Coordinates of C-alpha atoms in Angstrom, one line a residue:
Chain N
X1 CA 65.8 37.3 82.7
X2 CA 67.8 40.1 81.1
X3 CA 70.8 40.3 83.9
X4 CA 70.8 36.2 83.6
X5 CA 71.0 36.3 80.4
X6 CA 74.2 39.1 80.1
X7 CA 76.0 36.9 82.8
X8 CA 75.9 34.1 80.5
X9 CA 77.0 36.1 77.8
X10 CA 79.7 37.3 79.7
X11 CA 81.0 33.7 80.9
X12 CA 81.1 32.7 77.6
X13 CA 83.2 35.2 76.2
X14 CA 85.7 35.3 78.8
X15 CA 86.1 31.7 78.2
X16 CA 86.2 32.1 74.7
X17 CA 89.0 34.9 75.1
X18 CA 90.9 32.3 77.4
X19 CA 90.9 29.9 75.1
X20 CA 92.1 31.9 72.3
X21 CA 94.8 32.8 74.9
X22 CA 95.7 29.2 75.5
X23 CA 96.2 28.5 71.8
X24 CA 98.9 30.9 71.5
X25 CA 100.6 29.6 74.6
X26 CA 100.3 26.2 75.1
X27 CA 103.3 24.5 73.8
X28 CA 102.0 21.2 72.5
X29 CA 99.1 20.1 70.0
X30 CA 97.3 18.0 72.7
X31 CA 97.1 21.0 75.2
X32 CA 95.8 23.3 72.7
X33 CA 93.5 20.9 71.8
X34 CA 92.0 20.9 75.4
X35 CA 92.1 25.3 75.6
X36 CA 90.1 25.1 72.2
X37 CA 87.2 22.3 73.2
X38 CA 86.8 24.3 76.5
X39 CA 86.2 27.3 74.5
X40 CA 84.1 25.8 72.3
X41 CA 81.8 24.3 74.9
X42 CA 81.6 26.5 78.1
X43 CA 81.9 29.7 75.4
X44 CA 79.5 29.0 73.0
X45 CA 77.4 27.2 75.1
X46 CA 76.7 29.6 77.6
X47 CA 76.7 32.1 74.9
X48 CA 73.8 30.6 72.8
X49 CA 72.1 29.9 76.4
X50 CA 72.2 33.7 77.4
X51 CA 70.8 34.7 73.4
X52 CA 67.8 32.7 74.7
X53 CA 66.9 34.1 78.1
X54 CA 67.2 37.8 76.4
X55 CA 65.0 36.8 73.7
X56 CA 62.9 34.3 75.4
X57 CA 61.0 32.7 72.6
X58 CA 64.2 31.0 71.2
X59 CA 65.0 29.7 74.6
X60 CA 63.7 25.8 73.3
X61 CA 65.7 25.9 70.2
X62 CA 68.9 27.7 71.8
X63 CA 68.5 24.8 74.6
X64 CA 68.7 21.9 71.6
X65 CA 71.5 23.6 69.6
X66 CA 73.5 23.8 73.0
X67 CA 73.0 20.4 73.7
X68 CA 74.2 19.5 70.6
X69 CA 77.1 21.8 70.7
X70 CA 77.7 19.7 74.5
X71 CA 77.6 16.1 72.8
X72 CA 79.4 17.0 69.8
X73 CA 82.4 19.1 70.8
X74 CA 84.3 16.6 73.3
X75 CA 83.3 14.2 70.9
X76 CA 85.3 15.4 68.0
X77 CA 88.3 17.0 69.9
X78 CA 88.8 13.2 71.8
X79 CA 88.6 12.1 68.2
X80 CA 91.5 14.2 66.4
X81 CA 93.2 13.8 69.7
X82 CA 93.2 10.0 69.3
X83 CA 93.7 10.1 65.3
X84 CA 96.9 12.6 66.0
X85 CA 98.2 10.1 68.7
X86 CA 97.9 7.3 66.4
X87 CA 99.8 9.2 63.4
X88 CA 102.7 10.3 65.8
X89 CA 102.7 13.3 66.5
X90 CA 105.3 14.2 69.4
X91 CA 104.2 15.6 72.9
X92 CA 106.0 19.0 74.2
X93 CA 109.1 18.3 76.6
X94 CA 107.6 19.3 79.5
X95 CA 105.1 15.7 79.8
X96 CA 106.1 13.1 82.4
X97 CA 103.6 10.3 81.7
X98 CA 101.7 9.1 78.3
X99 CA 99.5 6.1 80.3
X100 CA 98.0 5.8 76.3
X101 CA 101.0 5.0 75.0
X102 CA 101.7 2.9 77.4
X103 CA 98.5 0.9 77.5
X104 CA 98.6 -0.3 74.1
X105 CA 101.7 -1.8 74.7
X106 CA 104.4 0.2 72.6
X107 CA 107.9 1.2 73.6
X108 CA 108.9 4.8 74.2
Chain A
X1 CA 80.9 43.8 56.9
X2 CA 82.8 44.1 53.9
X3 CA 86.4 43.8 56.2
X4 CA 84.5 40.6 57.3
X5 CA 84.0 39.4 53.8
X6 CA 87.6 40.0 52.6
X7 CA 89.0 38.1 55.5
X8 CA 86.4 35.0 54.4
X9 CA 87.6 35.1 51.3
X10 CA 91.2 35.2 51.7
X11 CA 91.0 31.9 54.3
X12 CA 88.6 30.5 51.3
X13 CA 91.9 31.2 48.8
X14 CA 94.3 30.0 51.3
X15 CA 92.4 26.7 52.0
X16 CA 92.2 26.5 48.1
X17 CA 95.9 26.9 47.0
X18 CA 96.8 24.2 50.2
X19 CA 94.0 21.9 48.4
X20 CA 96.0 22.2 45.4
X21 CA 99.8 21.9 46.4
X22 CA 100.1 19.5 48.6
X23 CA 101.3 15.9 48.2
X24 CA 99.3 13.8 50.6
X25 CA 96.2 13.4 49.3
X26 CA 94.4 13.3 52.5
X27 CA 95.3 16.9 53.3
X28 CA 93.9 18.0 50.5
X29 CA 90.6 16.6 50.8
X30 CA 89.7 18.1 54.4
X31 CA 91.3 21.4 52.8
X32 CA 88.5 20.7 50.2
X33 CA 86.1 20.0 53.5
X34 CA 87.4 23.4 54.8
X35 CA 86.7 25.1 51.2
X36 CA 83.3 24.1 51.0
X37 CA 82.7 25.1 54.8
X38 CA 84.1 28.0 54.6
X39 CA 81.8 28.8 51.1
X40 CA 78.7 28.3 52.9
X41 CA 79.6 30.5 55.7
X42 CA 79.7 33.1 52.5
X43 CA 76.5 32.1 51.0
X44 CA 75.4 32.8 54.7
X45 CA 77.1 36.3 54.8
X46 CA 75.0 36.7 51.1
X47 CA 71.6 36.2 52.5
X48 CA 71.2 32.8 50.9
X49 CA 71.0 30.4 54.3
X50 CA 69.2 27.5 52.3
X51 CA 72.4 27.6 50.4
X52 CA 74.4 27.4 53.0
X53 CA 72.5 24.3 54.7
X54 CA 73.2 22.5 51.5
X55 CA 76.7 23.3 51.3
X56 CA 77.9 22.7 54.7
X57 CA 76.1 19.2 54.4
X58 CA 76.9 18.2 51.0
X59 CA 80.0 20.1 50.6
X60 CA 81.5 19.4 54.0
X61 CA 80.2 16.3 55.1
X62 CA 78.8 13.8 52.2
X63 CA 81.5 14.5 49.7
X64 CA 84.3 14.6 52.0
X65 CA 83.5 11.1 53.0
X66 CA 82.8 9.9 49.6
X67 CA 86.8 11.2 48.6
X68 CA 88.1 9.6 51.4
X69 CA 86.5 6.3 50.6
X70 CA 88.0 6.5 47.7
X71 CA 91.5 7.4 48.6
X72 CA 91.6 4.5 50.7
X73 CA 90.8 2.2 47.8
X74 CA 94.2 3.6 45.7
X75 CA 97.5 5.1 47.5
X76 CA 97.7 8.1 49.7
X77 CA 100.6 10.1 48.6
X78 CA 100.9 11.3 45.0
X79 CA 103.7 10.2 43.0
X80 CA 106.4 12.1 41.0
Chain O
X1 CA 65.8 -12.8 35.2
X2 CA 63.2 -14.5 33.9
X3 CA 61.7 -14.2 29.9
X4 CA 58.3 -13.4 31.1
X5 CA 59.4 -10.6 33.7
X6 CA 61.3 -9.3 31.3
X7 CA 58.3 -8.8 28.6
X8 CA 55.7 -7.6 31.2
X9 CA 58.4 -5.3 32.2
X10 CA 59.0 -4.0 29.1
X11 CA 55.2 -3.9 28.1
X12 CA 54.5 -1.3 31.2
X13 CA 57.5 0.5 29.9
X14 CA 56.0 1.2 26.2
X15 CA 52.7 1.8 27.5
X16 CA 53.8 4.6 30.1
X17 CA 56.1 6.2 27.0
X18 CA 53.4 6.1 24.9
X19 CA 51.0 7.8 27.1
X20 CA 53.7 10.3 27.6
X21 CA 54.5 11.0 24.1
X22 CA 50.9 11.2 23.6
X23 CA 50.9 13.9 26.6
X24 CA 53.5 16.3 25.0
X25 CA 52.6 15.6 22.0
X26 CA 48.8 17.4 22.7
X27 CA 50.6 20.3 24.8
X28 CA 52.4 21.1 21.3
X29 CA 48.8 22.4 20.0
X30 CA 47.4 24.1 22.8
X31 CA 46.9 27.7 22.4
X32 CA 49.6 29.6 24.1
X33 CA 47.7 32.3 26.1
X34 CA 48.7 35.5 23.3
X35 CA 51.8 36.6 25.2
X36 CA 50.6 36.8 28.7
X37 CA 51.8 34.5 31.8
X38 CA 49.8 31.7 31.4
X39 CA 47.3 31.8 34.7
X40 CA 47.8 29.1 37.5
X41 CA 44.3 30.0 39.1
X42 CA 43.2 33.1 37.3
X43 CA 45.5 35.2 39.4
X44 CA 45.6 39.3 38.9
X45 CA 49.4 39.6 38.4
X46 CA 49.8 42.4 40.8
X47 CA 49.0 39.9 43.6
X48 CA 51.7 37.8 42.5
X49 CA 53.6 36.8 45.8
X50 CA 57.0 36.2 45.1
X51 CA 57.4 39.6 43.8
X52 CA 56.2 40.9 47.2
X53 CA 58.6 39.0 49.2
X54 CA 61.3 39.8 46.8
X55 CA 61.0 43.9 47.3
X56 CA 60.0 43.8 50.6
X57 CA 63.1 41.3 52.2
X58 CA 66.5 40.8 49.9
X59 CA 68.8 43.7 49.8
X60 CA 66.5 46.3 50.7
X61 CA 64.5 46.8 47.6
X62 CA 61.2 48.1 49.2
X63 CA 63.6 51.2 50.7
X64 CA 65.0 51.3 47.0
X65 CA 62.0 51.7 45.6
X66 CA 60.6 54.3 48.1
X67 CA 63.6 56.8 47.0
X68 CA 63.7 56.1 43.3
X69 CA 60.0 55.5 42.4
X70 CA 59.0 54.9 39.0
X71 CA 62.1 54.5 37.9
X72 CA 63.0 51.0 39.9
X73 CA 60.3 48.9 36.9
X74 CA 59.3 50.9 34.4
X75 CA 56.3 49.2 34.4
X76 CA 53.9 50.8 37.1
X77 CA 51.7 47.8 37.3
X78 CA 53.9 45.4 38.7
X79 CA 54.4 47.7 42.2
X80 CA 53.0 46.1 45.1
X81 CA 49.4 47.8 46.1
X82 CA 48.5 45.5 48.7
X83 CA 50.4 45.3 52.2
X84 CA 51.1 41.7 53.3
X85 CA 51.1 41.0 57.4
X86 CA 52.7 37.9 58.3
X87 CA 50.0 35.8 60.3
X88 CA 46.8 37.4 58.9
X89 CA 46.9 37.8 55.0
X90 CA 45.2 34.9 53.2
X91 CA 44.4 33.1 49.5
X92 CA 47.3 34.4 48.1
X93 CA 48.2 32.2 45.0
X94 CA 51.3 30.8 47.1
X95 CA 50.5 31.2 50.4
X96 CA 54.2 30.2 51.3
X97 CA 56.0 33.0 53.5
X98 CA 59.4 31.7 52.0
X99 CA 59.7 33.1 48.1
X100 CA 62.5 30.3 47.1
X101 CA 60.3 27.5 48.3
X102 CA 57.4 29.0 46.1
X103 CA 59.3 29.4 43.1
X104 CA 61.3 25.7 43.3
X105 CA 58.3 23.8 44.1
X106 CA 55.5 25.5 42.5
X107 CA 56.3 27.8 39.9
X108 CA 59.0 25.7 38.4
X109 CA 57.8 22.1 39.9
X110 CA 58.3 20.2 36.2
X111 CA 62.2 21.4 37.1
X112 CA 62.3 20.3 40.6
X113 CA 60.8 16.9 39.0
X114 CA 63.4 16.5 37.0
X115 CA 66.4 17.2 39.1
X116 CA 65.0 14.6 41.8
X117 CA 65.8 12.0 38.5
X118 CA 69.1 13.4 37.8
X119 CA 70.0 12.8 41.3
X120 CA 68.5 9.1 41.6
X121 CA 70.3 8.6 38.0
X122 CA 73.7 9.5 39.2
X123 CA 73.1 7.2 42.4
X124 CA 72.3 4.1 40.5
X125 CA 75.1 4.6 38.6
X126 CA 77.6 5.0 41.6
X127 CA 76.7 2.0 43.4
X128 CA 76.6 0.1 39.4
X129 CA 80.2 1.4 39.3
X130 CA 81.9 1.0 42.9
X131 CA 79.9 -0.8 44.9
X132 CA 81.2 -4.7 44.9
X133 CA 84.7 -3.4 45.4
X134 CA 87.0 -5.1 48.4
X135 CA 88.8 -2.5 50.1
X136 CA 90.9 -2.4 53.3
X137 CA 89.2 -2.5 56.6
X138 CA 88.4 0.3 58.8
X139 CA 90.1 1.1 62.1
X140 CA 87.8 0.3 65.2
X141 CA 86.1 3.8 66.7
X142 CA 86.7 4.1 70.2
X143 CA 84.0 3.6 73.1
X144 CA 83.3 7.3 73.5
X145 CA 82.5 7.7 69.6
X146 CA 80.6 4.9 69.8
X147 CA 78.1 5.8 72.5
X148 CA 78.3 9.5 71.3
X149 CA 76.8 8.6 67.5
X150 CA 74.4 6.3 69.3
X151 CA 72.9 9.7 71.1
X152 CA 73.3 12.4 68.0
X153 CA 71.5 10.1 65.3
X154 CA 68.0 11.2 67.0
X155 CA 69.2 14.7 67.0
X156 CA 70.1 15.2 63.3
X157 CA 67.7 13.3 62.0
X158 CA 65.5 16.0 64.2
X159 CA 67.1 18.4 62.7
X160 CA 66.6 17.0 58.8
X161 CA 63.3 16.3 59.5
X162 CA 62.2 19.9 60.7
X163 CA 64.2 21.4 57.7
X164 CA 61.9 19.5 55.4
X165 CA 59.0 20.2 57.5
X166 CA 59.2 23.9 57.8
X167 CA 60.1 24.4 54.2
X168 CA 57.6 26.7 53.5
X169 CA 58.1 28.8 56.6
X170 CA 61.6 29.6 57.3
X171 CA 64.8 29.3 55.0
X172 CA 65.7 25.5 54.1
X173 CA 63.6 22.6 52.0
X174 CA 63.5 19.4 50.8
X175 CA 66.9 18.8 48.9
X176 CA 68.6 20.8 52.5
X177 CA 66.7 18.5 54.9
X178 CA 67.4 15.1 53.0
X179 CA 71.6 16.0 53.3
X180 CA 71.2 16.5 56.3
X181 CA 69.3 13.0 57.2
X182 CA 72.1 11.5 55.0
X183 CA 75.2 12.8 57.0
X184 CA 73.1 11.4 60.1
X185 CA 73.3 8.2 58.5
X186 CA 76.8 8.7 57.3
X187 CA 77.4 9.5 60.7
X188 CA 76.2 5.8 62.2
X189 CA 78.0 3.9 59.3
X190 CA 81.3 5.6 60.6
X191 CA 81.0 5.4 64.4
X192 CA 79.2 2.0 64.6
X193 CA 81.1 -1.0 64.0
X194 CA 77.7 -3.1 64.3
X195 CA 75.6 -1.2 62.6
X196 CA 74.3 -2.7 58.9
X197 CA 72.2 0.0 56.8
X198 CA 69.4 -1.8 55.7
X199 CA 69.4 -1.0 51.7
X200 CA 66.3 -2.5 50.0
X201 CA 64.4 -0.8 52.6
X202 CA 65.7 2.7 51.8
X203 CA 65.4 1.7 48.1
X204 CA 61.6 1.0 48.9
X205 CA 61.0 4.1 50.9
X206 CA 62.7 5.8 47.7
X207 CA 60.6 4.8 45.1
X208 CA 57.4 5.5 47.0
X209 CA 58.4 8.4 47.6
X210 CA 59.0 9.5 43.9
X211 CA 55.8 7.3 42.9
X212 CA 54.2 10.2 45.6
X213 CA 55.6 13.2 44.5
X214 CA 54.2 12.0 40.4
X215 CA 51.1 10.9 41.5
X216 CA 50.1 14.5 43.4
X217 CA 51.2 16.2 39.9
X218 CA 48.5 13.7 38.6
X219 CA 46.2 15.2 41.2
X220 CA 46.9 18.4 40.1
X221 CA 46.6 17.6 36.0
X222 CA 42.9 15.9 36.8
X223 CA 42.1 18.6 39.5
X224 CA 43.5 22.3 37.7
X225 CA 44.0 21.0 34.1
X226 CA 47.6 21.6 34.9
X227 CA 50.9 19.3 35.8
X228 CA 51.6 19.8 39.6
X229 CA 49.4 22.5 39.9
X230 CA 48.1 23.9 43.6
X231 CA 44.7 22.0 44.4
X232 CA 44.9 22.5 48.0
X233 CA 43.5 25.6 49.3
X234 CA 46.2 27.8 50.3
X235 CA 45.9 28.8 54.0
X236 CA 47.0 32.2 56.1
X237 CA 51.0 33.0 55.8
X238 CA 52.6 31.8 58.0
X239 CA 51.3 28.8 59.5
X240 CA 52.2 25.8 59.7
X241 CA 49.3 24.1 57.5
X242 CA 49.7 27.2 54.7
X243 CA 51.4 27.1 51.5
X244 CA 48.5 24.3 50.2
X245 CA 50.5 21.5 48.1
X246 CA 53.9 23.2 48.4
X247 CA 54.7 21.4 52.1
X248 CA 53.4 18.3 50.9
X249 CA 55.9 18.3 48.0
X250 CA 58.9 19.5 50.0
X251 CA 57.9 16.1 52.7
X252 CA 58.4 14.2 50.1
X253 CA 61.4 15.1 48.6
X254 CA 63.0 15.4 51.7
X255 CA 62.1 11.5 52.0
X256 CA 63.3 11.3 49.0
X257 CA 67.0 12.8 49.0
X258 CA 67.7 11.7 52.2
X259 CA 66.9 8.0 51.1
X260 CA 68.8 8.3 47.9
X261 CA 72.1 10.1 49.0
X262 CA 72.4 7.6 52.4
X263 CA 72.2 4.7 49.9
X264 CA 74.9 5.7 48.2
X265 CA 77.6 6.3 50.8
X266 CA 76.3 3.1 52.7
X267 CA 76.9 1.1 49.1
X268 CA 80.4 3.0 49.1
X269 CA 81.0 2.0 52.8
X270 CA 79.6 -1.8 52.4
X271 CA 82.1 -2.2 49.4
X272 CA 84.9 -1.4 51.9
X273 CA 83.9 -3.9 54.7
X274 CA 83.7 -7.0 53.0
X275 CA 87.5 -7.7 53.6

């Protein structure tokens, strides 16, 4: 239980670490978007998942606040995604396609 | 802790003084959102979690919606 | 509305003001105990609970008190005698292992009363003030938001309803749990396109349960001689069926806030989508 539980702890904060990493490097909003949400969800939820197999009598409610982290999270970063793609806001350079720009039938 | 509680409450003043000087109204409501979040995370630092439950719900979520239903019934950006 | 309505209406008014007025007007007289706390259930005042909770959990005050003695109350009487385990201790006065829950809902229950009316007050007169008014119409969520609201309603209203439920246990209540039932709400209104918020249903399930939470203070008046006094036995800390009347209260305004503040923001919402 214990040595499950430290591996989880250390997934999640290596991903969290990586995704802190990508924020500062990633040159456009819609990339740092994508670092963030998979530091949010593999991080904290392998994270929360590892508090529960040290102490094993949260391990119900640390399994329903990670699900919830795992519904929510992609949820909300496609949303701002979308919202920001709606108001305009540019891509980096560096971007060959936009297949959503495309679909709904604007120019550029 | 008390390194921890500075920093909170220097992003609570930063999110405050964005609230107030901006011109899009918008903006300033989710830095209201982002005030009120960040509060509760204090009351939580305080000891006072019940607090905190009602602020991050009420603060961050019911009254952010409420503004924005009511920005979209008048204009968004202030005028000079 | 119709003449007769209106007089019948009126007549139930009177009457319940009258029988009010005559209420207060007897508590003016009544002796008021010579300076001491006046007793709930003829409680010693060193048993009191929430003074226990209070030194032994916030801010360290039991170790406080170990190191500066008598000098912490200067009143020797009011020092804890009595150890209290979590689990085993019984028939306290409270019998509620959380002290803010004890002191909202039972100590100062008139209060609590009377903020569940400011609250219903302001609602009626948000929706009286915006809620016919024709506003633009909202942009259509996208599939994924959609079928992701769909699948976290059950989950915060899970979450709302164990707030409430554990109120007397762990950190939390009735006013915490009823936000969070009314962001789950305000949650469907803004990621369903189809979804229609029933309102004289919620306005029914709100008035029962105020007509609920003033009918178990009646209990208590007939019962204890007192206004929302205790008349459930009060079990062993720390379980779930402890804490006597206090968890039934907390149920109830739970019901209660979550009703009221989803009705507004779904009154605000409805006058935007008539366009």
């Amino acid at each position: 239980m214990f040595i499950i539980g430290v591996i989880l702890i250390t997934i999640g904060v290596t991903f969290s670490t990586l995704g802190a990493l990508g924020l500062v490097r990633m040159p456009d909003l819609y990339n740092r978007l994508q670092t963030s949400t998979k530091a949010t969800t593999l991080g904290a939820f392998s994270t929360i998942i590892g508090v529960g197999f040290l102490n094993p009598a949260w391990l119900i409610k640390t399994i329903v606040i990670a699900t919830f982290i795992l519904l929510t999270a992609p949820i909300s970063s496609h949303n701002l995604a979308r919202a920001s793609h709606k108001w305009g806001i540019p891509l980096s350079d560096k971007t060959s396609v936009d297949k959503y720009d495309s679909k709904s039938g604007k120019k550029e | 802790m008390i390194i921890l509680l500075y920093l909170v409450i220097l992003v609570l003043l930063m999110s405050a003084i964005c609230a107030i000087f901006t011109k899009d109204l918008l903006v300033s409501v989710v830095a209201l959102g982002v005030n009120s979040l960040i509060v509760s995370a204090l009351f939580f630092l305080m000891h006072a979690p019940d607090v905190a439950i009602t602020e991050a719900a009420i603060g961050a979520g019911l009254s952010t919606a409420i503004y924005v239903f009511a920005i979209r019934h008048t204009k968004r950006q202030e005028e000079k | 509305m119709k003449k007769t309505e209106f007089i019948t209406g009126s007549f139930i008014a009177l009457t319940l003001v009258v029988l009010l007025g005559v209420f207060f007007f007897q508590a003016l007289f009544q002796p008021l105990y010579e300076g001491k706390v006046m007793p709930v259930d003829n409680v010693n005042l060193k048993n009191r609970l929430s003074l226990h909770y209070v030194l032994k959990n916030v801010h360290n005050a039991s170790k406080y008190l170990a190191s500066h003695g008598k000098s912490y109350f200067n009143n020797r009487e009011l020092v804890p005698s009595r150890k209290i385990t979590f689990g085993e201790s019984k028939n306290f006065e409270e019998g509620s292992a959380n002290e803010v829950t004890s002191i909202v809902v039972n100590y100062r229950g008139f209060d609590t009363l009377g903020e569940v009316t400011v609250l219903f007050i302001s609602i009626i007169g948000l929706t009286m003030l915006i809620g016919g008014v024709v506003g633009k119409k909202l942009r259509q969520p996208s599939l994924i938001v959609r079928t992701g609201s769909r699948f976290l309603f059950p989950f915060i209203l899970l979450f709302g309803i164990y707030i409430f439920i554990h109120g007397h246990l762990t950190p939390g209540g009735g006013f915490p749990g009823g936000a969070v039932i009314a962001s789950g709400f305000l949650l469907l209104l803004l990621g369903l396109e189809s979804y229609k918020f029933n309102t004289t249903a919620s306005k029914i399930v709100e008035s029962l349960a105020g007509l609920t939470f003033v009918s178990i203070g009646l209990v208590g008046l007939f019962a204890k001689n007192s206004f929302l006094a205790n008349f459930i036995p009060t079990g062993t800390i720390g379980f779930l069926y402890s804490a006597g009347m206090v968890a039934l209260i907390y149920i109830v305004i739970g019901i209660k806030v979550g009703a009221e503040l989803s009705t507004g923001v779904a009154e605000l919402k409805e006058g935007d989508e008539n366009d």
